[in-house]
Short mmCIF file of C-alpha atoms in Angstrom, two decimals:
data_model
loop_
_atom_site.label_atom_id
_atom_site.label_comp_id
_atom_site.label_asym_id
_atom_site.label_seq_id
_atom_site.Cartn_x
_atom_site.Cartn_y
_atom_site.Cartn_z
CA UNK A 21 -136.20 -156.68 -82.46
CA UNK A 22 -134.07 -158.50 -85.07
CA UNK A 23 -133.89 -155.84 -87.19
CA UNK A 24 -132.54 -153.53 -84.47
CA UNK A 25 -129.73 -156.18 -83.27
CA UNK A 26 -128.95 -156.40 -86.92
CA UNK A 27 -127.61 -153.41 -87.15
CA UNK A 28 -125.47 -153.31 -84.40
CA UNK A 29 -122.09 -152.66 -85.33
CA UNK A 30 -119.16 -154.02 -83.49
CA UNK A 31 -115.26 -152.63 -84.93
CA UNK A 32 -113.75 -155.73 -85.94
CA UNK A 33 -110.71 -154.17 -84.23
CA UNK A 34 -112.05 -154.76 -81.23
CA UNK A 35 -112.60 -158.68 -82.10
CA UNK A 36 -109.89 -161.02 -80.24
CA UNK A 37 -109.42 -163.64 -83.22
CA UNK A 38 -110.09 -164.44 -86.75
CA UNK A 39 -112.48 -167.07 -85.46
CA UNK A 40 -114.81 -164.03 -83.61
CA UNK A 41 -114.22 -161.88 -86.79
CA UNK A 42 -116.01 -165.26 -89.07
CA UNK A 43 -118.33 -165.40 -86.47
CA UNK A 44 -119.88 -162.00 -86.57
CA UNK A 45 -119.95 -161.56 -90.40
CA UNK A 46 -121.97 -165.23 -90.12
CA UNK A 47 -124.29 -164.38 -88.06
CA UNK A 48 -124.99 -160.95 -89.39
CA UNK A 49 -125.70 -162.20 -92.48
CA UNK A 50 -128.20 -164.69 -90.90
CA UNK A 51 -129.92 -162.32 -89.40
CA UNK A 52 -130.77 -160.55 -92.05
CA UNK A 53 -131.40 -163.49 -93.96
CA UNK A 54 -134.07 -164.48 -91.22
CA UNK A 55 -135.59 -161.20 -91.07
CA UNK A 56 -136.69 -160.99 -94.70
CA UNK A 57 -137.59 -165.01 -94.71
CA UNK A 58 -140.03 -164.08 -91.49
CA UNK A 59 -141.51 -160.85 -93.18
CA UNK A 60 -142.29 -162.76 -96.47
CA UNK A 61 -143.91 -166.17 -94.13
CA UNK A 62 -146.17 -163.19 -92.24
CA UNK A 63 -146.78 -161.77 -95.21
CA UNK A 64 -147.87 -164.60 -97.14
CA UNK A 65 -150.04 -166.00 -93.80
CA UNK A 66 -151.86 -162.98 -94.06
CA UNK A 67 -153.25 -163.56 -98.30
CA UNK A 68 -154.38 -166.82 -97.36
CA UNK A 69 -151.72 -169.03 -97.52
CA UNK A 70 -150.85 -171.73 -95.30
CA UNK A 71 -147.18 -171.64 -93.10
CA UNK A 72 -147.23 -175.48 -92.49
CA UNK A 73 -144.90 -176.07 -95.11
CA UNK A 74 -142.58 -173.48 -93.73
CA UNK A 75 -142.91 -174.44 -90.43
CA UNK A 76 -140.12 -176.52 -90.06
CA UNK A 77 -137.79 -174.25 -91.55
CA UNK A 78 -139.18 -171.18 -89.41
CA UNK A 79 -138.49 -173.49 -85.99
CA UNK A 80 -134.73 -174.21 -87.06
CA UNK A 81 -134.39 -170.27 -88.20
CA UNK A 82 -135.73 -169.12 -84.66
CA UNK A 83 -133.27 -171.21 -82.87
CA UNK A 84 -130.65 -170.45 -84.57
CA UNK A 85 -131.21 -167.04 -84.41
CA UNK A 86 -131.77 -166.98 -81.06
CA UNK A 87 -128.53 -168.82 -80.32
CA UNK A 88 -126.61 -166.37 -82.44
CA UNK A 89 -128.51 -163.66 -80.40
CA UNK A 90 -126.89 -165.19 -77.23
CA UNK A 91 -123.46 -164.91 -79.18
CA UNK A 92 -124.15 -161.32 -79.99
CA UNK A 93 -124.53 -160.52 -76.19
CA UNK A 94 -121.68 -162.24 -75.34
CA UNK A 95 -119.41 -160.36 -77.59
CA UNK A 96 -120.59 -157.63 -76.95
CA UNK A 97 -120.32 -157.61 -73.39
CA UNK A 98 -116.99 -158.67 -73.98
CA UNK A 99 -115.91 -155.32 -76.13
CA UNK A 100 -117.52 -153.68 -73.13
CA UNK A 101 -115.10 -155.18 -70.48
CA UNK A 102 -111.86 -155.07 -73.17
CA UNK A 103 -112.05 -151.34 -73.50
CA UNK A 104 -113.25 -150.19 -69.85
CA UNK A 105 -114.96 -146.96 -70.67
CA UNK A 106 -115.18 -144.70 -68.22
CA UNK A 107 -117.65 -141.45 -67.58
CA UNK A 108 -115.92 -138.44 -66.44
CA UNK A 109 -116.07 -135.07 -67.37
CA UNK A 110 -112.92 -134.71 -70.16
CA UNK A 111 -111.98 -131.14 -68.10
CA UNK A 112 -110.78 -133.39 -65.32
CA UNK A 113 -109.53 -136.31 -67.60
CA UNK A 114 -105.88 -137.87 -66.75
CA UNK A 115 -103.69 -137.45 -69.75
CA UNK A 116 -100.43 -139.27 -69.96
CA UNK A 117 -97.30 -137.27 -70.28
CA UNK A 118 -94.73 -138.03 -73.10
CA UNK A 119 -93.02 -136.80 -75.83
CA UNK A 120 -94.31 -135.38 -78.81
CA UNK A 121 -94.08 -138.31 -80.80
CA UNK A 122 -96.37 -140.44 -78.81
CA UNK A 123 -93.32 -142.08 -77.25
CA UNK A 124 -93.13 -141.91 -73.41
CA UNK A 125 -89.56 -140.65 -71.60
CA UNK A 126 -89.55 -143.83 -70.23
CA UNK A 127 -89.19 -145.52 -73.23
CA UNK A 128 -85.47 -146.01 -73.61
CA UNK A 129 -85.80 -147.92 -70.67
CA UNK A 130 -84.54 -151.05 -70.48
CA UNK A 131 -86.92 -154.80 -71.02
CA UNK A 132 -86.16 -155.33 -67.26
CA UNK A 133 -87.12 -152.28 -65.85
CA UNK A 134 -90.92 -151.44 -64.94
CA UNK A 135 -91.66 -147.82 -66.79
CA UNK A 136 -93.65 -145.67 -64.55
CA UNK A 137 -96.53 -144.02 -65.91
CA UNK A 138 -97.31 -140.55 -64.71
CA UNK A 139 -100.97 -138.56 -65.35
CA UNK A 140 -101.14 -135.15 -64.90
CA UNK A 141 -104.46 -133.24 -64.57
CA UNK A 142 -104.75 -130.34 -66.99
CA UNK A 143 -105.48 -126.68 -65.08
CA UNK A 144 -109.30 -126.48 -64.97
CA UNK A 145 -110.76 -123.34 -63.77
CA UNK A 146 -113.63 -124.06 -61.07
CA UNK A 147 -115.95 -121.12 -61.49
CA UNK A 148 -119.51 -119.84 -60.52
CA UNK A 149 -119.66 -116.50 -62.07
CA UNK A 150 -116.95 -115.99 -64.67
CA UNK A 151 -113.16 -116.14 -65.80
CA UNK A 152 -110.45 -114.32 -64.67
CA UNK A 153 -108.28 -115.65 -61.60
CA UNK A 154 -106.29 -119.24 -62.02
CA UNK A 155 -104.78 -120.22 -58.67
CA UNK A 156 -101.77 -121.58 -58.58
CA UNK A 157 -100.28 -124.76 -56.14
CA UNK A 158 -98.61 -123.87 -53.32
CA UNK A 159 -94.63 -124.40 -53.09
CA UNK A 160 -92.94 -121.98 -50.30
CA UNK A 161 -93.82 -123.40 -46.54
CA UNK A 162 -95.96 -121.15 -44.72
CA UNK A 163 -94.04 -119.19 -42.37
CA UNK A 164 -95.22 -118.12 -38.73
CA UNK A 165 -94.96 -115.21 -37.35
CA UNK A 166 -92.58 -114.60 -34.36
CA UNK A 167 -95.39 -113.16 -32.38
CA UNK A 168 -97.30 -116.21 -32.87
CA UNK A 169 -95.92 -118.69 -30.58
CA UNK A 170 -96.09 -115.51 -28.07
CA UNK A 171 -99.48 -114.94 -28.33
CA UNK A 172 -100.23 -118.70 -28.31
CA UNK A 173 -98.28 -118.94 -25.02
CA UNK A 174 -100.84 -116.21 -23.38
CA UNK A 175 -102.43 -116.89 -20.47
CA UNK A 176 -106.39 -117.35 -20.73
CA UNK A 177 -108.83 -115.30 -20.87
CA UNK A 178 -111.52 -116.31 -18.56
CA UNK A 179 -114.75 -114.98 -18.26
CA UNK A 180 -114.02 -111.20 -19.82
CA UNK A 181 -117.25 -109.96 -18.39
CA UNK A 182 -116.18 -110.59 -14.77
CA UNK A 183 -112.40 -110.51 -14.95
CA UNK A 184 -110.70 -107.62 -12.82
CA UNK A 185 -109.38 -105.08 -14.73
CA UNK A 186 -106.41 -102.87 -13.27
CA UNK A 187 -106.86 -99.08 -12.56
CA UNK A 188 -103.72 -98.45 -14.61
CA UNK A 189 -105.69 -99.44 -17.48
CA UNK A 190 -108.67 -97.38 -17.08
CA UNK A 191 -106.39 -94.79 -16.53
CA UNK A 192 -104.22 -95.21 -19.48
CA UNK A 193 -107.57 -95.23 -21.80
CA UNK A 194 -108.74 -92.34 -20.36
CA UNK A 195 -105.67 -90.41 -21.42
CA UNK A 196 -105.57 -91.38 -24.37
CA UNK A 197 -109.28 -90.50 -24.94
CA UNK A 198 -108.90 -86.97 -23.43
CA UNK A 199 -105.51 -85.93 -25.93
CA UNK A 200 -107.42 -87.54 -28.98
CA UNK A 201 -110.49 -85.20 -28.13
CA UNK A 202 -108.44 -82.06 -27.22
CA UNK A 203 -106.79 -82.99 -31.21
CA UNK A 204 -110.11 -83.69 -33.08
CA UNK A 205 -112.33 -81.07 -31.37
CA UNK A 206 -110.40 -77.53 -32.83
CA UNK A 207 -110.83 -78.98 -36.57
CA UNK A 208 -114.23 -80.78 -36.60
CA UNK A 209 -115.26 -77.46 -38.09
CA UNK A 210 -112.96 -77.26 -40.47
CA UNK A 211 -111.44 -79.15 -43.43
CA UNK A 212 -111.30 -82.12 -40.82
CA UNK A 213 -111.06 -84.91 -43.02
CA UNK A 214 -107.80 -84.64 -44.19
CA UNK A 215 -105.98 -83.19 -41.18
CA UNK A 216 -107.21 -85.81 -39.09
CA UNK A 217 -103.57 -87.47 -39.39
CA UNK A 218 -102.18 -84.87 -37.28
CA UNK A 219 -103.73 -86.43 -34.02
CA UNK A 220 -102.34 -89.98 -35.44
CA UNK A 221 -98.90 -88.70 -34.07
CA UNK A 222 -99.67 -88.40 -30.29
CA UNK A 223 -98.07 -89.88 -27.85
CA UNK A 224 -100.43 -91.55 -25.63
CA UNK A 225 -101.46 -93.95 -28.86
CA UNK A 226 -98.23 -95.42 -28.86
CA UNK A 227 -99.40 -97.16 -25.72
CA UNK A 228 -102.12 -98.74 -27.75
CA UNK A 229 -99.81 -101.24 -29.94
CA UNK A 230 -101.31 -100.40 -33.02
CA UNK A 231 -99.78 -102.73 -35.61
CA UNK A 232 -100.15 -103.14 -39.26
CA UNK A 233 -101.26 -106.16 -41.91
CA UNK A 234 -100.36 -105.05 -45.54
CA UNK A 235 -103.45 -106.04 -47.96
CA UNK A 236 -102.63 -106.03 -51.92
CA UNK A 237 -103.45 -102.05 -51.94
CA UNK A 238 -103.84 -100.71 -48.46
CA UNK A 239 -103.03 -101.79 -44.61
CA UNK A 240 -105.54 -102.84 -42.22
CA UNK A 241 -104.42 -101.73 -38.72
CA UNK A 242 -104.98 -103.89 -35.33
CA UNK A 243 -104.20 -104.17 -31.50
CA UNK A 244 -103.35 -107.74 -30.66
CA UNK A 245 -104.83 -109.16 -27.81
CA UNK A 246 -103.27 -109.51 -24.27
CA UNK A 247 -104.87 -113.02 -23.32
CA UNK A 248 -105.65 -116.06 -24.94
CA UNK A 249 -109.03 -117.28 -25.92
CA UNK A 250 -111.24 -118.01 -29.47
CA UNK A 251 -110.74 -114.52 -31.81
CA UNK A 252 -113.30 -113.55 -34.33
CA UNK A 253 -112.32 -111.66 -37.57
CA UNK A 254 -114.80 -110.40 -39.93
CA UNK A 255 -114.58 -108.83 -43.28
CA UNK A 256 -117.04 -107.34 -45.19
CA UNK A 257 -116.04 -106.86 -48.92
CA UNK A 258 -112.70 -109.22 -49.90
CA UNK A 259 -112.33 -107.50 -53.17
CA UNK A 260 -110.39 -110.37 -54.40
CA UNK A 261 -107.45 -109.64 -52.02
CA UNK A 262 -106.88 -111.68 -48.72
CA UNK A 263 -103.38 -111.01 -47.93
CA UNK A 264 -104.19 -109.19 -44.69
CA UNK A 265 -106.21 -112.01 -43.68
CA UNK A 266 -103.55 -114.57 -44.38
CA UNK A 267 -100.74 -112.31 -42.54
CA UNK A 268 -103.20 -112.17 -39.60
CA UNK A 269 -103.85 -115.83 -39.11
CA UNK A 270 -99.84 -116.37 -38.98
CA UNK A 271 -99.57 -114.65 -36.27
CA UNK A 272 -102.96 -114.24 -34.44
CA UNK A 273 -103.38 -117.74 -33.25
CA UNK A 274 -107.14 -119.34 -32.40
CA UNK A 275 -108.57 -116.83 -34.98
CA UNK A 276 -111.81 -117.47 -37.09
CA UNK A 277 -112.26 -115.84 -39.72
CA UNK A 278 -115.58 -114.71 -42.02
CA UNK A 279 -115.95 -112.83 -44.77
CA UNK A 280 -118.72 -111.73 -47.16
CA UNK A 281 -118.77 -110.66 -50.35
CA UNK A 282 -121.42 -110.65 -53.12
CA UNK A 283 -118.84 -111.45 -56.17
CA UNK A 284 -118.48 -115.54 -55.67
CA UNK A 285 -115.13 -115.72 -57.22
CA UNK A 286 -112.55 -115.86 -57.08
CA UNK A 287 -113.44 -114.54 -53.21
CA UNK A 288 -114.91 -118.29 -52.57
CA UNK A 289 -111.36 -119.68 -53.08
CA UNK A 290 -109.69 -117.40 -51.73
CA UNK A 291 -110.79 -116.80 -48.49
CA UNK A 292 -111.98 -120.81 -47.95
CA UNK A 293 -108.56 -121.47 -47.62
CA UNK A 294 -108.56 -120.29 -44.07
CA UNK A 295 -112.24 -119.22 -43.03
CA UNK A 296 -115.72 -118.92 -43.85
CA UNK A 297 -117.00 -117.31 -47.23
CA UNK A 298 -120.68 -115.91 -47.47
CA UNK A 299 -121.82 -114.81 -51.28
CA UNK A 300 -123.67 -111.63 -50.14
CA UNK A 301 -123.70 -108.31 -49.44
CA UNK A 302 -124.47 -106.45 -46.74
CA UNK A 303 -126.38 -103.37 -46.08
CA UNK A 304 -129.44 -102.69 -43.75
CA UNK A 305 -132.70 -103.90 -45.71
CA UNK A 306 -133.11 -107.35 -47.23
CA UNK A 307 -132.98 -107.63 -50.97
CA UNK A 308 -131.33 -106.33 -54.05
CA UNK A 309 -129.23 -103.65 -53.86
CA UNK A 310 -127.19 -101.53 -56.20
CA UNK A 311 -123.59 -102.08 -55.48
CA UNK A 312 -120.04 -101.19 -56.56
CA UNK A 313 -118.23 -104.45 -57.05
CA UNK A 314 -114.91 -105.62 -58.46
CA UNK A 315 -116.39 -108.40 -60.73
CA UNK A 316 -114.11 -111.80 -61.26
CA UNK A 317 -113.19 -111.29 -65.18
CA UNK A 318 -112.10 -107.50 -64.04
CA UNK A 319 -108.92 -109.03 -61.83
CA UNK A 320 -106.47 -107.40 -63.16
CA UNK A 321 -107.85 -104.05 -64.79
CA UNK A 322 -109.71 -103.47 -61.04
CA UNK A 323 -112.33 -102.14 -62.68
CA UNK A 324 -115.71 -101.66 -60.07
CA UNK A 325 -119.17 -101.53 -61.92
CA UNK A 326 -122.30 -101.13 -60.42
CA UNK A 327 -124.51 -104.23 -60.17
CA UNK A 328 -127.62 -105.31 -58.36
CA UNK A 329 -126.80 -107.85 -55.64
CA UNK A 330 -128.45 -109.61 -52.99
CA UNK A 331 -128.19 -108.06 -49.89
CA UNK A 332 -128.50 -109.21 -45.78
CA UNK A 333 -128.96 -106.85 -42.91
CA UNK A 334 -125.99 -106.23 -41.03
CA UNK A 335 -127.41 -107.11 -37.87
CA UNK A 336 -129.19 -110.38 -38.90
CA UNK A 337 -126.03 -111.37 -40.37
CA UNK A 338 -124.15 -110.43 -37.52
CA UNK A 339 -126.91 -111.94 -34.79
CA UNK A 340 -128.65 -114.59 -36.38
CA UNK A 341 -126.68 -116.00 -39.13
CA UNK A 342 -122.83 -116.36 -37.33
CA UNK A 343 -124.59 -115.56 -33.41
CA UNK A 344 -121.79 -113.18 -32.56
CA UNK A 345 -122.17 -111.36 -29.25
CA UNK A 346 -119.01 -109.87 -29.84
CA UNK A 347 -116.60 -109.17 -32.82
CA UNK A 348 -113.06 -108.91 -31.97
CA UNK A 349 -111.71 -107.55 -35.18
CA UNK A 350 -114.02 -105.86 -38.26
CA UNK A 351 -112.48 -105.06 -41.82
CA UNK A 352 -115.02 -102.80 -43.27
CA UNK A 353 -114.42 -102.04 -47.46
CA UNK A 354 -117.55 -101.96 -49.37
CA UNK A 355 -117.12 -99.20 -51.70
CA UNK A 356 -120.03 -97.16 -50.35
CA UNK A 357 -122.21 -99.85 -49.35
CA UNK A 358 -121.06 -99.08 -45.84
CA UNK A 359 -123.14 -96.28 -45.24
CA UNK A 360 -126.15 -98.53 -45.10
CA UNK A 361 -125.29 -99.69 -41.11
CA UNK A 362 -123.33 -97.24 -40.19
CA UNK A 363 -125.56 -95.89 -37.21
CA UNK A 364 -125.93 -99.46 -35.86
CA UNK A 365 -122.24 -99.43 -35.28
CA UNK A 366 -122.81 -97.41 -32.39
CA UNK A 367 -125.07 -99.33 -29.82
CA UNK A 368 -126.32 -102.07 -31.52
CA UNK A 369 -123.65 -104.38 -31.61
CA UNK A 370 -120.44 -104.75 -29.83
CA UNK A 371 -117.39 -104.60 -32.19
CA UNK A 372 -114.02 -103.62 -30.47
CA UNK A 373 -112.02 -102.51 -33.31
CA UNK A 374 -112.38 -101.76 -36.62
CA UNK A 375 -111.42 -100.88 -40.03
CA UNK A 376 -113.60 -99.10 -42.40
CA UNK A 377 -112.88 -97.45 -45.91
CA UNK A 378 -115.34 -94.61 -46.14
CA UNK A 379 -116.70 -93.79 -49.92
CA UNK A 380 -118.72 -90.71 -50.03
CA UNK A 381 -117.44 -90.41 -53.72
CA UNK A 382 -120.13 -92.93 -54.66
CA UNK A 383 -122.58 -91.67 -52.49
CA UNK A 384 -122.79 -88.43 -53.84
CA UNK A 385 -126.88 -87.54 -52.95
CA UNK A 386 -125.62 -88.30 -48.89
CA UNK A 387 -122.72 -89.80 -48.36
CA UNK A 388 -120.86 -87.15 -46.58
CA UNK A 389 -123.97 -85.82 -44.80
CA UNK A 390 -124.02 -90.08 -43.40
CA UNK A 391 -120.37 -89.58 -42.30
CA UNK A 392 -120.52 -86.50 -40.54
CA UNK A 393 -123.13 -87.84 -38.50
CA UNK A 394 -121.58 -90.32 -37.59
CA UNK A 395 -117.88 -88.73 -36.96
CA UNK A 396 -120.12 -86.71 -34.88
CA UNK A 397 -122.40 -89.46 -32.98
CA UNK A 398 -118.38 -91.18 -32.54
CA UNK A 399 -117.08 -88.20 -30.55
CA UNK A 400 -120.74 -87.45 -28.49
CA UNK A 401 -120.71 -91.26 -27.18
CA UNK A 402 -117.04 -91.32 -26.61
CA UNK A 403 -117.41 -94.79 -27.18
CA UNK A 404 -114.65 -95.10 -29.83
CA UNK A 405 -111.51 -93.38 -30.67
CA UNK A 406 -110.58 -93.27 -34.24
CA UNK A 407 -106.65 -93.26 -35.49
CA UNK A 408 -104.14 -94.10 -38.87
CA UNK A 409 -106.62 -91.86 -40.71
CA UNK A 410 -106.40 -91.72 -44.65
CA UNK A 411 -107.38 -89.59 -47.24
CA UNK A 412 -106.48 -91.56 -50.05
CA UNK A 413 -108.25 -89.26 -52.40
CA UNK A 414 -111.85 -86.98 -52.24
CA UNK A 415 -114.54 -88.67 -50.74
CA UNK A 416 -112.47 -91.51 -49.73
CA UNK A 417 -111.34 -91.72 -46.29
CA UNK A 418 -109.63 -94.94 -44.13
CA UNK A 419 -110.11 -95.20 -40.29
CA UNK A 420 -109.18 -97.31 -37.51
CA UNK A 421 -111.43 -97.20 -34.73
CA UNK A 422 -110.93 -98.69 -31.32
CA UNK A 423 -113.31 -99.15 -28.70
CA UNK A 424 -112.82 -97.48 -25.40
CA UNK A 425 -116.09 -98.69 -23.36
CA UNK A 426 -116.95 -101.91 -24.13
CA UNK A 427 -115.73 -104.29 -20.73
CA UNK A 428 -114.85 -107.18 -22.59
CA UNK A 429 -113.07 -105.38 -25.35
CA UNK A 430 -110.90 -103.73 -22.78
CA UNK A 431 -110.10 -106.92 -21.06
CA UNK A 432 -108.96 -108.40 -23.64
CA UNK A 433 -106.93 -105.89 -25.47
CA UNK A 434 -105.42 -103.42 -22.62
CA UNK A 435 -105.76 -105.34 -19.49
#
């Protein structure tokens, strides 16, 4: 035990006085001395010898050195306090800001005048699955919509399952149904897909209020809602671009909004700053699955690889993990993991509009056999209409579809 305190080193900077400084080298040097005097007693004990003669001398060294122990602890709990170490992880360190030379900007300052320190934290990149996207602080206000304060002044909605809905209504939805059919019908047959912008320009949609929210590289489309009540907004696939999202909740009051995605970040950050993020996909069987995703480190190139992900069924998501028995607003862009649940869309849950980027491109064994059936299950039900169709480029195709059936969907967007 000696022998380990004796080489303790304390830097003799760190020593208040000259008097310490005398101290220390004293009783180091004792120490030592001590150690070697008590080896050589034990030793000799052990040949035969007898320690009486050193037993006076071995009391007086004990003591002392047990004193100078006492000193030891004391210093040394004193060099603890003086230089008040602290644990933290150097990433998140405070580091003064000065000049160059060491010398602080507030060192001209005169005697009288209190300098003021200031610390900045260094930019340090919180990340779960890579590098790639640094955020940066906010400066400009965030600016409302107009039709915010509107739609926050709406009356409420009451119970949309019971509320009376006018004939005009019904009425106006039926026409609008009946010219989108007489459009879509003559083409189904043909080259559909990219003619299908034709029946965008009819008339009777313009009573719909279709309006737009600009993302980074597309627009989703939406009709606002004509009451006021709790709005759910759910997007599967962020693809590390929420500024549809953002533009919504400035001007959709009461919204919540959740969004999935199986690439953590920098989708975690972004779309935490105004809803709910989930790190999964989303397709119709539990487990891995083979996905197209836009990984973090690929921010700016937007180049999509295909990775194994874990996956949740659309309805157990939908059902049991957020309890929705009704979605007000769905933005669909999964790069061709959409086709997994696309026949649940049609009676399995209730979703009143809709956005959805279809990608038989990277389906190629049945991707467009999966969308034809359901274009075709779409028109047989008559349960949605579909408008501000895109053909970007082949086997990609944007929709906007709008639910026409659905009581509470109706009530709350056309009554």
């Amino acid at each position: 035990m000696i022998l380990i305190l004796s080489r303790i080193e304390i830097p003799e900077d760190k020593i208040q006085n000259r008097n310490e400084t005398l101290l220390y080298k004293y009783w180091k040097q004792e120490v030592i001395r001590f150690s070697f005097l008590s080896m050589s007693t034990h030793r000799y004990e052990l040949l035969g010898g007898s320690g009486s003669q050193n037993e006076n001398r071995f009391r007086k060294g004990f003591l002392f050195s047990f004193v100078m122990m006492l000193i030891l602890f004391a210093l040394f709990y004193h060099y603890l306090e003086s230089t008040k170490i602290v644990m933290q992880c150097p990433a998140y360190a405070e580091m003064p800001t000065g000049s160059p030379n060491g010398n602080s900007e507030n060192s001209t300052t005169p005697a009288t005048t209190t300098p003021t320190t200031t610390t900045a934290k260094p930019r340090v990149w919180d990340t779960m699955d890579g590098e790639g996207y640094q955020f940066e602080i906010e400066t400009t206000p965030v600016v409302l919509d107009p039709r915010f304060e509107q739609l926050n002044n709406l009356a409420p909605c009451k119970n949309l399952a019971t509320v009376e809905i006018k004939q005009e209504v019904f009425d106006k939805i039926a026409n609008v149904k009946n010219e989108f059919l007489n459009c879509i019908n003559p083409i189904m047959f043909l080259d559909w897909v990219p003619k299908a912008e034709q029946c965008d320009q009819l008339k009777a949609f313009e009573s719909l209020g279709v309006v737009p929210f600009d993302n980074l590289h597309e627009t989703k489309w939406a009709v606002l809602p004509k009451c006021k009540e709790e709005n759910t907004l759910l997007t599967l696939g962020i693809g590390h671009d929420t500024i549809a999202e953002e533009r919504f909740n400035r001007t959709v009051p009461n919204t919540k909004f959740y969004g999935a995605d199986p690439i953590i970040e920098p989708n975690r950050q972004m779309y935490s700053a105004f809803g709910k993020f989930f790190p999964f996909a989303i397709g119709k069987q539990p487990g891995f699955t083979k996905f197209r995703v836009l990984p973090n480190q690929n921010q700016k190139t937007r180049a999509y690889v295909f990775q194994d992900v874990t996956t949740i069924p659309f309805l157990y998501f939908v059902n049991d993990i957020l309890k929705f028995k009704r979605i007000d607003f769905a933005w669909i862009d999964i790069e061709g993991g959409e086709f997994e649940f696309l026949d649940q869309l049609h009676k399995d849950v209730t979703i009143c509009q809709f956005n959805v980027e279809m990608h038989m491109k990277f389906r190629p064994e049945d991707g467009a056999e999966v969308f034809h059936d359901f274009i075709f299950k779409v028109l047989e039900d008559q349960k949605y209409i579909f408008t501000k169709s895109l053909h970007t480029e082949k086997g990609v195709h944007r929709m906007f579809f709008i639910n026409t059936v659905d009581r509470e969907c109706l009530a709350k967007f056309f009554s």
